[in-house]
CSV table of N, CA and C in Angstrom, one decimal:
chain,number,residue,atom,x,y,z
A,1,MET,N,0.8,-1.2,0.0
A,1,MET,CA,0.0,0.0,0.0
A,1,MET,C,0.9,1.2,0.0
A,2,LEU,N,0.7,2.1,-0.9
A,2,LEU,CA,1.4,3.4,-1.0
A,2,LEU,C,0.6,4.4,-0.1
A,3,ARG,N,1.4,5.1,0.7
A,3,ARG,CA,0.8,6.2,1.5
A,3,ARG,C,1.3,7.5,1.0
A,4,ARG,N,0.4,8.5,0.9
A,4,ARG,CA,0.8,9.8,0.5
A,4,ARG,C,1.6,10.5,1.7
A,5,MET,N,2.7,11.1,1.4
A,5,MET,CA,3.5,11.8,2.4
A,5,MET,C,2.9,13.2,2.6
A,6,ILE,N,2.9,13.6,3.8
A,6,ILE,CA,2.5,15.0,4.2
A,6,ILE,C,3.4,16.0,3.4
A,7,GLN,N,2.8,17.1,2.9
A,7,GLN,CA,3.6,18.1,2.2
A,7,GLN,C,3.8,19.3,3.0
A,8,ALA,N,4.9,20.0,2.8
A,8,ALA,CA,5.1,21.3,3.5
A,8,ALA,C,4.0,22.2,3.2
A,9,GLY,N,3.5,22.9,4.3
A,9,GLY,CA,2.4,23.8,4.1
A,9,GLY,C,1.1,23.3,4.4
A,10,GLU,N,0.9,21.9,4.5
A,10,GLU,CA,-0.3,21.3,4.8
A,10,GLU,C,-0.6,21.5,6.3
A,11,THR,N,-1.9,21.7,6.6
A,11,THR,CA,-2.3,21.9,8.0
A,11,THR,C,-3.5,21.0,8.3
A,12,PHE,N,-3.4,20.4,9.4
A,12,PHE,CA,-4.5,19.5,9.9
A,12,PHE,C,-4.9,20.0,11.3
A,13,GLU,N,-6.2,20.0,11.5
A,13,GLU,CA,-6.7,20.4,12.8
A,13,GLU,C,-7.9,19.5,13.3
A,14,ASN,N,-7.9,19.1,14.5
A,14,ASN,CA,-9.0,18.3,15.0
A,14,ASN,C,-10.1,19.2,15.5
A,15,PRO,N,-11.2,19.3,14.8
A,15,PRO,CA,-12.2,20.2,15.2
A,15,PRO,C,-12.9,20.0,16.5
A,16,ARG,N,-12.8,18.7,17.0
A,16,ARG,CA,-13.4,18.4,18.3
A,16,ARG,C,-12.6,18.8,19.5
A,17,THR,N,-11.2,18.5,19.4
A,17,THR,CA,-10.4,18.7,20.5
A,17,THR,C,-9.4,19.9,20.4
A,18,GLY,N,-9.2,20.4,19.1
A,18,GLY,CA,-8.4,21.6,18.9
A,18,GLY,C,-6.9,21.5,18.5
A,19,PRO,N,-6.2,20.3,18.7
A,19,PRO,CA,-4.8,20.3,18.3
A,19,PRO,C,-4.7,20.6,16.8
A,20,ARG,N,-3.6,21.2,16.5
A,20,ARG,CA,-3.3,21.6,15.1
A,20,ARG,C,-1.9,21.2,14.7
A,21,LEU,N,-1.7,20.7,13.5
A,21,LEU,CA,-0.4,20.2,13.0
A,21,LEU,C,-0.2,20.9,11.7
A,22,GLU,N,1.0,21.6,11.5
A,22,GLU,CA,1.3,22.2,10.3
A,22,GLU,C,2.7,21.8,9.8
A,23,ALA,N,2.8,21.2,8.7
A,23,ALA,CA,4.1,20.7,8.1
A,23,ALA,C,4.9,21.8,7.6
A,24,ARG,N,6.2,21.9,8.1
A,24,ARG,CA,7.1,22.9,7.6
A,24,ARG,C,8.1,22.4,6.6
A,25,GLU,N,8.4,21.2,6.7
A,25,GLU,CA,9.4,20.5,5.8
A,25,GLU,C,9.0,19.1,5.6
A,26,SER,N,9.1,18.6,4.4
A,26,SER,CA,8.8,17.2,4.1
A,26,SER,C,9.7,16.7,3.0
A,27,THR,N,10.6,15.8,3.4
A,27,THR,CA,11.5,15.1,2.4
A,27,THR,C,11.3,13.6,2.7
A,28,PRO,N,11.9,12.7,1.9
A,28,PRO,CA,11.8,11.3,2.2
A,28,PRO,C,12.6,10.9,3.5
A,29,GLN,N,13.5,11.7,3.9
A,29,GLN,CA,14.4,11.5,5.1
A,29,GLN,C,13.8,12.1,6.3
A,30,ARG,N,13.0,13.2,6.2
A,30,ARG,CA,12.7,14.0,7.3
A,30,ARG,C,11.4,14.7,7.2
A,31,VAL,N,10.6,14.8,8.2
A,31,VAL,CA,9.4,15.6,8.3
A,31,VAL,C,9.5,16.5,9.5
A,32,VAL,N,9.3,17.8,9.3
A,32,VAL,CA,9.3,18.8,10.4
A,32,VAL,C,8.0,19.4,10.4
A,33,PHE,N,7.4,19.5,11.6
A,33,PHE,CA,6.1,20.1,11.7
A,33,PHE,C,5.9,20.8,13.0
A,34,ASP,N,5.0,21.8,13.1
A,34,ASP,CA,4.6,22.5,14.3
A,34,ASP,C,3.3,21.8,14.8
A,35,ARG,N,3.3,21.5,16.0
A,35,ARG,CA,2.1,20.9,16.6
A,35,ARG,C,1.7,21.7,17.8
A,36,ARG,N,0.5,22.2,17.8
A,36,ARG,CA,0.0,23.0,18.9
A,36,ARG,C,-1.2,22.4,19.5
A,37,TYR,N,-1.2,22.4,20.9
A,37,TYR,CA,-2.3,21.8,21.7
A,37,TYR,C,-2.9,22.9,22.5
A,38,PRO,N,-4.2,22.9,22.6
A,38,PRO,CA,-4.9,23.8,23.6
A,38,PRO,C,-4.5,23.3,25.0
A,39,PRO,N,-4.7,24.1,26.0
A,39,PRO,CA,-4.4,23.7,27.4
A,39,PRO,C,-5.2,22.4,27.7
A,40,ASN,N,-4.5,21.5,28.5
A,40,ASN,CA,-5.1,20.3,29.0
A,40,ASN,C,-5.5,19.3,27.9
A,41,THR,N,-4.8,19.3,26.8
A,41,THR,CA,-5.1,18.3,25.7
A,41,THR,C,-3.8,17.7,25.4
A,42,GLY,N,-3.7,16.8,24.4
A,42,GLY,CA,-2.5,16.2,23.9
A,42,GLY,C,-2.1,15.0,24.5
A,43,ARG,N,-3.0,14.3,25.2
A,43,ARG,CA,-2.7,13.1,25.9
A,43,ARG,C,-2.7,11.9,24.9
A,44,ALA,N,-1.8,11.0,25.1
A,44,ALA,CA,-1.7,9.8,24.2
A,44,ALA,C,-1.4,8.6,25.1
A,45,ASP,N,-1.9,7.4,24.7
A,45,ASP,CA,-1.5,6.2,25.4
A,45,ASP,C,0.0,6.0,25.3
A,46,PRO,N,0.6,5.3,26.2
A,46,PRO,CA,2.0,5.0,26.1
A,46,PRO,C,2.3,4.2,24.8
A,47,HIS,N,3.3,4.6,24.1
A,47,HIS,CA,3.7,3.9,22.9
A,47,HIS,C,5.2,4.1,22.6
A,48,VAL,N,5.7,3.3,21.6
A,48,VAL,CA,7.1,3.3,21.2
A,48,VAL,C,7.1,3.4,19.7
A,49,HIS,N,8.0,4.2,19.2
A,49,HIS,CA,8.2,4.3,17.7
A,49,HIS,C,9.5,3.5,17.4
A,50,PHE,N,9.3,2.4,16.7
A,50,PHE,CA,10.5,1.6,16.3
A,50,PHE,C,11.0,2.0,14.9
A,51,ASP,N,10.2,2.8,14.2
A,51,ASP,CA,10.6,3.1,12.8
A,51,ASP,C,11.0,4.5,12.6
A,52,ILE,N,11.0,5.3,13.6
A,52,ILE,CA,11.4,6.7,13.5
A,52,ILE,C,12.2,7.2,14.7
A,53,THR,N,13.0,8.3,14.6
A,53,THR,CA,13.5,9.0,15.7
A,53,THR,C,12.8,10.2,15.8
A,54,GLN,N,12.2,10.5,17.0
A,54,GLN,CA,11.4,11.6,17.2
A,54,GLN,C,12.1,12.6,18.1
A,55,SER,N,12.1,13.9,17.7
A,55,SER,CA,12.6,14.9,18.6
A,55,SER,C,11.7,16.1,18.6
A,56,TRP,N,11.8,16.9,19.6
A,56,TRP,CA,10.9,18.1,19.7
A,56,TRP,C,11.5,19.2,20.5
A,57,GLU,N,11.0,20.4,20.3
A,57,GLU,CA,11.4,21.6,21.1
A,57,GLU,C,10.1,22.2,21.6
A,58,ILE,N,10.1,22.5,22.9
A,58,ILE,CA,8.9,23.1,23.5
A,58,ILE,C,9.1,24.6,23.4
A,59,LEU,N,8.2,25.3,22.7
A,59,LEU,CA,8.3,26.7,22.5
A,59,LEU,C,7.5,27.5,23.6
A,60,SER,N,6.5,27.0,24.1
A,60,SER,CA,5.7,27.7,25.1
A,60,SER,C,4.9,26.7,25.9
A,61,GLY,N,4.5,27.1,27.1
A,61,GLY,CA,3.7,26.3,28.0
A,61,GLY,C,4.6,25.4,28.9
A,62,GLU,N,4.0,24.5,29.6
A,62,GLU,CA,4.7,23.7,30.5
A,62,GLU,C,4.1,22.2,30.4
A,63,PRO,N,4.5,21.6,29.3
A,63,PRO,CA,4.0,20.2,29.1
A,63,PRO,C,4.7,19.2,30.0
A,64,GLY,N,4.1,18.0,30.1
A,64,GLY,CA,4.7,16.9,30.9
A,64,GLY,C,4.5,15.7,30.1
A,65,TRP,N,5.4,14.7,30.3
A,65,TRP,CA,5.2,13.4,29.7
A,65,TRP,C,6.0,12.4,30.5
A,66,SER,N,5.7,11.1,30.2
A,66,SER,CA,6.3,10.0,30.8
A,66,SER,C,7.1,9.2,29.7
A,67,SER,N,8.3,8.8,30.1
A,67,SER,CA,9.2,8.1,29.1
A,67,SER,C,10.0,7.1,29.9
A,68,MET,N,9.9,5.8,29.5
A,68,MET,CA,10.6,4.8,30.2
A,68,MET,C,10.4,4.8,31.7
A,69,ALA,N,9.2,4.9,32.1
A,69,ALA,CA,8.8,4.9,33.5
A,69,ALA,C,9.3,6.1,34.3
A,70,ARG,N,9.5,7.2,33.6
A,70,ARG,CA,10.0,8.4,34.2
A,70,ARG,C,9.1,9.5,33.9
A,71,ARG,N,8.6,10.2,34.9
A,71,ARG,CA,7.7,11.4,34.6
A,71,ARG,C,8.5,12.6,34.5
A,72,VAL,N,8.2,13.5,33.5
A,72,VAL,CA,9.0,14.7,33.2
A,72,VAL,C,8.1,15.9,33.2
A,73,ARG,N,8.4,17.0,33.8
A,73,ARG,CA,7.7,18.3,33.6
A,73,ARG,C,8.7,19.2,33.0
A,74,SER,N,8.3,20.0,32.0
A,74,SER,CA,9.3,20.7,31.3
A,74,SER,C,8.9,22.2,31.2
A,75,ARG,N,9.7,23.0,30.7
A,75,ARG,CA,9.5,24.4,30.5
A,75,ARG,C,9.8,24.8,29.1
A,76,ARG,N,9.6,26.0,28.7
A,76,ARG,CA,9.9,26.5,27.3
A,76,ARG,C,11.3,26.2,26.9
A,77,ALA,N,11.4,26.1,25.5
A,77,ALA,CA,12.7,26.0,24.9
A,77,ALA,C,13.5,24.8,25.2
A,78,ARG,N,12.9,23.8,25.8
A,78,ARG,CA,13.6,22.5,26.0
A,78,ARG,C,13.6,21.6,24.8
A,79,ARG,N,14.7,21.0,24.5
A,79,ARG,CA,14.8,20.1,23.4
A,79,ARG,C,14.9,18.7,23.9
A,80,SER,N,14.3,17.8,23.2
A,80,SER,CA,14.3,16.4,23.7
A,80,SER,C,14.3,15.5,22.5
A,81,ARG,N,14.7,14.3,22.7
A,81,ARG,CA,14.7,13.3,21.6
A,81,ARG,C,14.3,11.9,22.2
A,82,SER,N,13.5,11.2,21.4
A,82,SER,CA,13.1,9.8,21.9
A,82,SER,C,13.2,8.9,20.7
């Protein structure tokens, strides 16, 4: 099955919960996007990505997440990789 790759400039928004995703760069090797969550949203069940390396930079807010049985609270401009 061929899947269409997200293209730079495309925007997706969940009308029910409000998160928004905007692709900034899209190549076969790398996808860069901005993801914005309204307060108190953005929860996901624990999961692992075996096929990608994921990294992010927090630009505003104070998100938290759990990774490898470790709870983390963060502040702006923190970079992380999983």
